[in-house]
Structures are given as structure tokens and as C-alpha cells.
C-alpha positions as a Markdown table, in Angstrom:
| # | Residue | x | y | z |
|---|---|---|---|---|
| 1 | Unk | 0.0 | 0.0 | 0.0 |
| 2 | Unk | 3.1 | 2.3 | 0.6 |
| 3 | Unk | 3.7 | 5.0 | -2.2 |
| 4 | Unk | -0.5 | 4.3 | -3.7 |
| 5 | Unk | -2.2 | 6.0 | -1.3 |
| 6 | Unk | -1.7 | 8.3 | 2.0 |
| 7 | Unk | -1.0 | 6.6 | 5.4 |
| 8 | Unk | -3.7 | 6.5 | 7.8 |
| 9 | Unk | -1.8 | 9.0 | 10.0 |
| 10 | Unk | -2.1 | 11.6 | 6.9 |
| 11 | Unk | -5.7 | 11.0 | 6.8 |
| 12 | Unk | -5.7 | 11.5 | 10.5 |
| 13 | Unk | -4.1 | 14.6 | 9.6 |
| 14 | Unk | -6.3 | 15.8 | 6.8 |
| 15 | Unk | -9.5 | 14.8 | 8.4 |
| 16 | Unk | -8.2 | 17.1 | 11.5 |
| 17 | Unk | -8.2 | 20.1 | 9.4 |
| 18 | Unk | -11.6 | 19.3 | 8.3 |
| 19 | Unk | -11.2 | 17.9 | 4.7 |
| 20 | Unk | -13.6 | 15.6 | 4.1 |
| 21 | Unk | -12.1 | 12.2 | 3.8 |
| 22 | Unk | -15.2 | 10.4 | 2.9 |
| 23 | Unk | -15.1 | 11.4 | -1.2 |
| 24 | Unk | -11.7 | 8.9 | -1.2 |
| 25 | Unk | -11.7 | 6.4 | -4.1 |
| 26 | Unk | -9.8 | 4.0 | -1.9 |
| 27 | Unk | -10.3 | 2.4 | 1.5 |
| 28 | Unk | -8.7 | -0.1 | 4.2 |
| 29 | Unk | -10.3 | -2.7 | 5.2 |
| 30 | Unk | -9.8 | -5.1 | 8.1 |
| 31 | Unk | -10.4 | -9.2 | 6.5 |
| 32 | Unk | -10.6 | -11.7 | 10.0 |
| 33 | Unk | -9.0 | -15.1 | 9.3 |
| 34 | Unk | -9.8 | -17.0 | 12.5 |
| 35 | Unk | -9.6 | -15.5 | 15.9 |
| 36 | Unk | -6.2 | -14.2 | 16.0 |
| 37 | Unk | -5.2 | -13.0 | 12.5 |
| 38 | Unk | -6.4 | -9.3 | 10.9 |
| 39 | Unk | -5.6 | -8.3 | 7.7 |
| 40 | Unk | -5.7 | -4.8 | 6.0 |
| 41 | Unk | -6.5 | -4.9 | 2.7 |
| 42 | Unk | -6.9 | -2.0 | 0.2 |
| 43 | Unk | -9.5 | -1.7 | -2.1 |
| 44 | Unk | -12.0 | 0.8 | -3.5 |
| 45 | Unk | -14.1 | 2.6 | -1.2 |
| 46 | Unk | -17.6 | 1.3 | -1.0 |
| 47 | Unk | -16.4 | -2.4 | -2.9 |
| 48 | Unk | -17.7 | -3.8 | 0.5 |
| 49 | Unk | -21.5 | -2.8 | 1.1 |
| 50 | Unk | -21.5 | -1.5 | 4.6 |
| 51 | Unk | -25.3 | -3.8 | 4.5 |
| 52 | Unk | -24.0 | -6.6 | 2.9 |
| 53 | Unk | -24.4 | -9.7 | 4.7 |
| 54 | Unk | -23.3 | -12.4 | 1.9 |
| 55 | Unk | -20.6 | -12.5 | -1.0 |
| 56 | Unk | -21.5 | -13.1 | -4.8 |
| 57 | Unk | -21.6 | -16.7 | -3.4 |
| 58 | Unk | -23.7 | -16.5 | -0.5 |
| 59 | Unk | -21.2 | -17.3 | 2.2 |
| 60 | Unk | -21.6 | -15.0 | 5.0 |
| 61 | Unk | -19.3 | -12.3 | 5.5 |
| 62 | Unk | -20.4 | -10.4 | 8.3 |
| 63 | Unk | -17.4 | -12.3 | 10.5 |
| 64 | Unk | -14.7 | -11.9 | 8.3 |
| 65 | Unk | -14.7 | -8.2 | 6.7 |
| 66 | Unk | -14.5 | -5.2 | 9.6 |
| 67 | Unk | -17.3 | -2.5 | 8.4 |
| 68 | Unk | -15.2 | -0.2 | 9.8 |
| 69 | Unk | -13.6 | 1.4 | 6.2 |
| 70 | Unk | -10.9 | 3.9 | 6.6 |
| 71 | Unk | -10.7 | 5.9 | 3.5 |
| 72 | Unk | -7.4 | 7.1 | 1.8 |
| 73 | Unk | -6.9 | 9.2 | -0.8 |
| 74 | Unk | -4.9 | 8.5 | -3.8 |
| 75 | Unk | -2.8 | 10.7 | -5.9 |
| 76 | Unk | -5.9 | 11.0 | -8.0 |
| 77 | Unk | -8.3 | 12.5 | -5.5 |
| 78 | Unk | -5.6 | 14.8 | -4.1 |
| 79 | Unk | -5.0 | 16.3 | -7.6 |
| 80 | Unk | -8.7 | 16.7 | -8.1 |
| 81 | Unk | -8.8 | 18.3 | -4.0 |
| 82 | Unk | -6.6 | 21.5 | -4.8 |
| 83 | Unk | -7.8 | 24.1 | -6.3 |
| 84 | Unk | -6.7 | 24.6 | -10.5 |
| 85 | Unk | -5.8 | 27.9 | -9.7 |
| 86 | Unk | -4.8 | 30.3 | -6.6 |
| 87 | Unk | -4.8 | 33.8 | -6.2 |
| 88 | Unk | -2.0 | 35.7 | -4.3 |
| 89 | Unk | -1.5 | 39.4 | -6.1 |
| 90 | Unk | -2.1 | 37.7 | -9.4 |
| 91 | Unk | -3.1 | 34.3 | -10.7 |
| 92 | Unk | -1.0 | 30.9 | -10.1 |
| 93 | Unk | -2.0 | 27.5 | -11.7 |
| 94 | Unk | -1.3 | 24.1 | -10.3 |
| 95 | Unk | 1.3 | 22.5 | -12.1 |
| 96 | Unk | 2.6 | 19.1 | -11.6 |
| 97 | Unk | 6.3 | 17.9 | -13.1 |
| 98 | Unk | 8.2 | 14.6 | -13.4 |
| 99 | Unk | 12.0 | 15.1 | -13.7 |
| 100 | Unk | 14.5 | 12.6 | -14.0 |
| 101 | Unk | 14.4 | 11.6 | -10.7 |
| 102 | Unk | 11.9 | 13.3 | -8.7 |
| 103 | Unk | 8.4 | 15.0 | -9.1 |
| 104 | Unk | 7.3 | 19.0 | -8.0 |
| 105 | Unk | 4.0 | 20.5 | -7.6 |
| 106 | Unk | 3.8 | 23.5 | -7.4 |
| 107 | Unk | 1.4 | 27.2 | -8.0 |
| 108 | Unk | 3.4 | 29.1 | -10.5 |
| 109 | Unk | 2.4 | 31.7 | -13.3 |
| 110 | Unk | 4.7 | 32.8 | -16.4 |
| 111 | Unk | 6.7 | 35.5 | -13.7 |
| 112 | Unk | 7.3 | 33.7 | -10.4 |
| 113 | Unk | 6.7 | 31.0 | -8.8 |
| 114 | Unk | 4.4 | 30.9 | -5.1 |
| 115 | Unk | 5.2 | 27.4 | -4.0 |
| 116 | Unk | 7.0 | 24.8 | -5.0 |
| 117 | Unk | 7.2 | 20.9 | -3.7 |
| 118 | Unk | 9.9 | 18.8 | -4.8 |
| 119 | Unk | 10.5 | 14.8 | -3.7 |
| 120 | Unk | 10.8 | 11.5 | -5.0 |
| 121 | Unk | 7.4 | 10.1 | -4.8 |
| 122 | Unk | 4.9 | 12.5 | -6.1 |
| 123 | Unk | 2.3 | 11.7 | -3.5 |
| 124 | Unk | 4.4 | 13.5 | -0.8 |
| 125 | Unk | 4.4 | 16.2 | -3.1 |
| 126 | Unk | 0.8 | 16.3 | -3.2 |
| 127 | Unk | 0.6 | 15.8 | 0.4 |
| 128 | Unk | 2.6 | 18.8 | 1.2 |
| 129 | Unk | 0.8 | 21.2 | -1.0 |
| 130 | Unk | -2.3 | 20.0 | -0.1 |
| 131 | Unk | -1.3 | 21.1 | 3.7 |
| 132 | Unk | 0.3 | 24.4 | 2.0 |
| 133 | Unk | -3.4 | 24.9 | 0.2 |
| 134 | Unk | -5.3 | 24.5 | 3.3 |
| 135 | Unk | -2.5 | 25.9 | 6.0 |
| 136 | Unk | -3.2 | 29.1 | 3.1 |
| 137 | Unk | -7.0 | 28.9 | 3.3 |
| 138 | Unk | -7.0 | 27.9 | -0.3 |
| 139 | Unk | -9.4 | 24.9 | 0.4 |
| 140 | Unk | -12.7 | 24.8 | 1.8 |
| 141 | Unk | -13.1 | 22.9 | 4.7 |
| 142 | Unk | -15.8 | 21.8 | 7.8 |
């Protein structure tokens, strides 16, 4: 799961500030194989109906998968989160670039640049600005 989606801590994180984590495409799961043995398994959010009561087969399932979804947010859903375009004196649009051996994000017009992300994975990238955009009041939030 490491690198595809944020940790549960960042969701922690994001859901603190009052993003709303629910519109994630992906979600963690807890799968029960006999008393002692938990699982997390990623999948997509909603793939287990929190009603459902039998698989496709008609096994039961209610003892096995934990209804108790944690959603994460991909790449994806962060890029569609910030905002195409920011206003600070003038207008700055989201851009996002892969170089040989990293990835930035960043708010930048023809002139300047406001902010700028640089790592190797891009979804730290994505994390960070998404902090910047809401630490900046960029994003709406509860």
C-alpha cells in the first residue's frame, strides 16, 4: 500500500483540518481469518457494502470483513482536492512535473513561482501542497 495511497496517520491529519475524507476512491479494510489474524486490505471505497451480509456466493461475510472502512486518498483525489488555480497578487495554476528523478508540484504563473514541492514520490508532493493549500486557506473545509 506504501507509495499508492496516503498513510492512515495523513488521513488523520487531513480529516483534522476538516477535509472531508469520505469522497476517497480508496479504503482499508480489516479481513478476519480466525480468531487471531487481521488483515488490512486496500480496495475501493464502497467495494464492500457496509449492508452486505453475503458474498457473490452466499457465504456470510459479516465475520470476516470489519465494516469499519478507513478511507485514503490516492494521488488522484488529491489532484482533483486543490484548487486549479490560486490567487495571491495575481493568478498561479497548479502544475505538476516529473523530472529525471523526482516529481514537484507546485502554484506558478509565467513570472514567479508561489510554491514549489519537490521529492521522489509524487504523492508527498501532493501531500505537502495540499497542507500548504489548506494551511493558506485555499481549500474549503468543515
Amino acid at each position: 500500500m506504501e507509495n499508492q495511497v496516503l498513510s492512515l496517520e495523513q488521513m488523520n491529519q487531513l480529516k483534522e483540518l476538516g477535509v472531508d475524507t469520505s469522497r476517497a476512491s480508496m479504503a482499508i479494510y480489516s479481513i478476519y481469518a480466525g480468531e487471531e489474524k487481521e488483515y488490512n486490505i486496500l480496495a475501493a471505497n464502497g467495494v464492500f457494502a457496509e449492508k452486505q451480509k453475503h458474498d457473490r456466493f452466499g457465504y456470510g461475510i459479516h465475520n470476516v470483513v470489519s465494516f469499519d472502512k478507513k478511507p485514503v486518498f490516492t494521488s488522484q483525489d488529491i489532484i482533483e482536492l486543490l484548487p486549479h488555480e490560486v490567487t495571491n497578487y495575481a493568478d498561479y495554476q497548479l502544475l505538476i512535473d516529473k523530472h529525471r528523478d523526482s516529481y514537484s508540484v507546485s502554484y506558478e504563473n509565467t513570472d514567479s513561482f508561489l510554491v514549489s514541492f519537490c521529492r521522489v514520490d509524487l504523492l508527498d508532493c501532493l501531500y505537502e501542497m495540499i497542507l500548504w493549500v489548506i494551511d493558506n486557506d485555499y481549500l474549503e473545509t468543515k
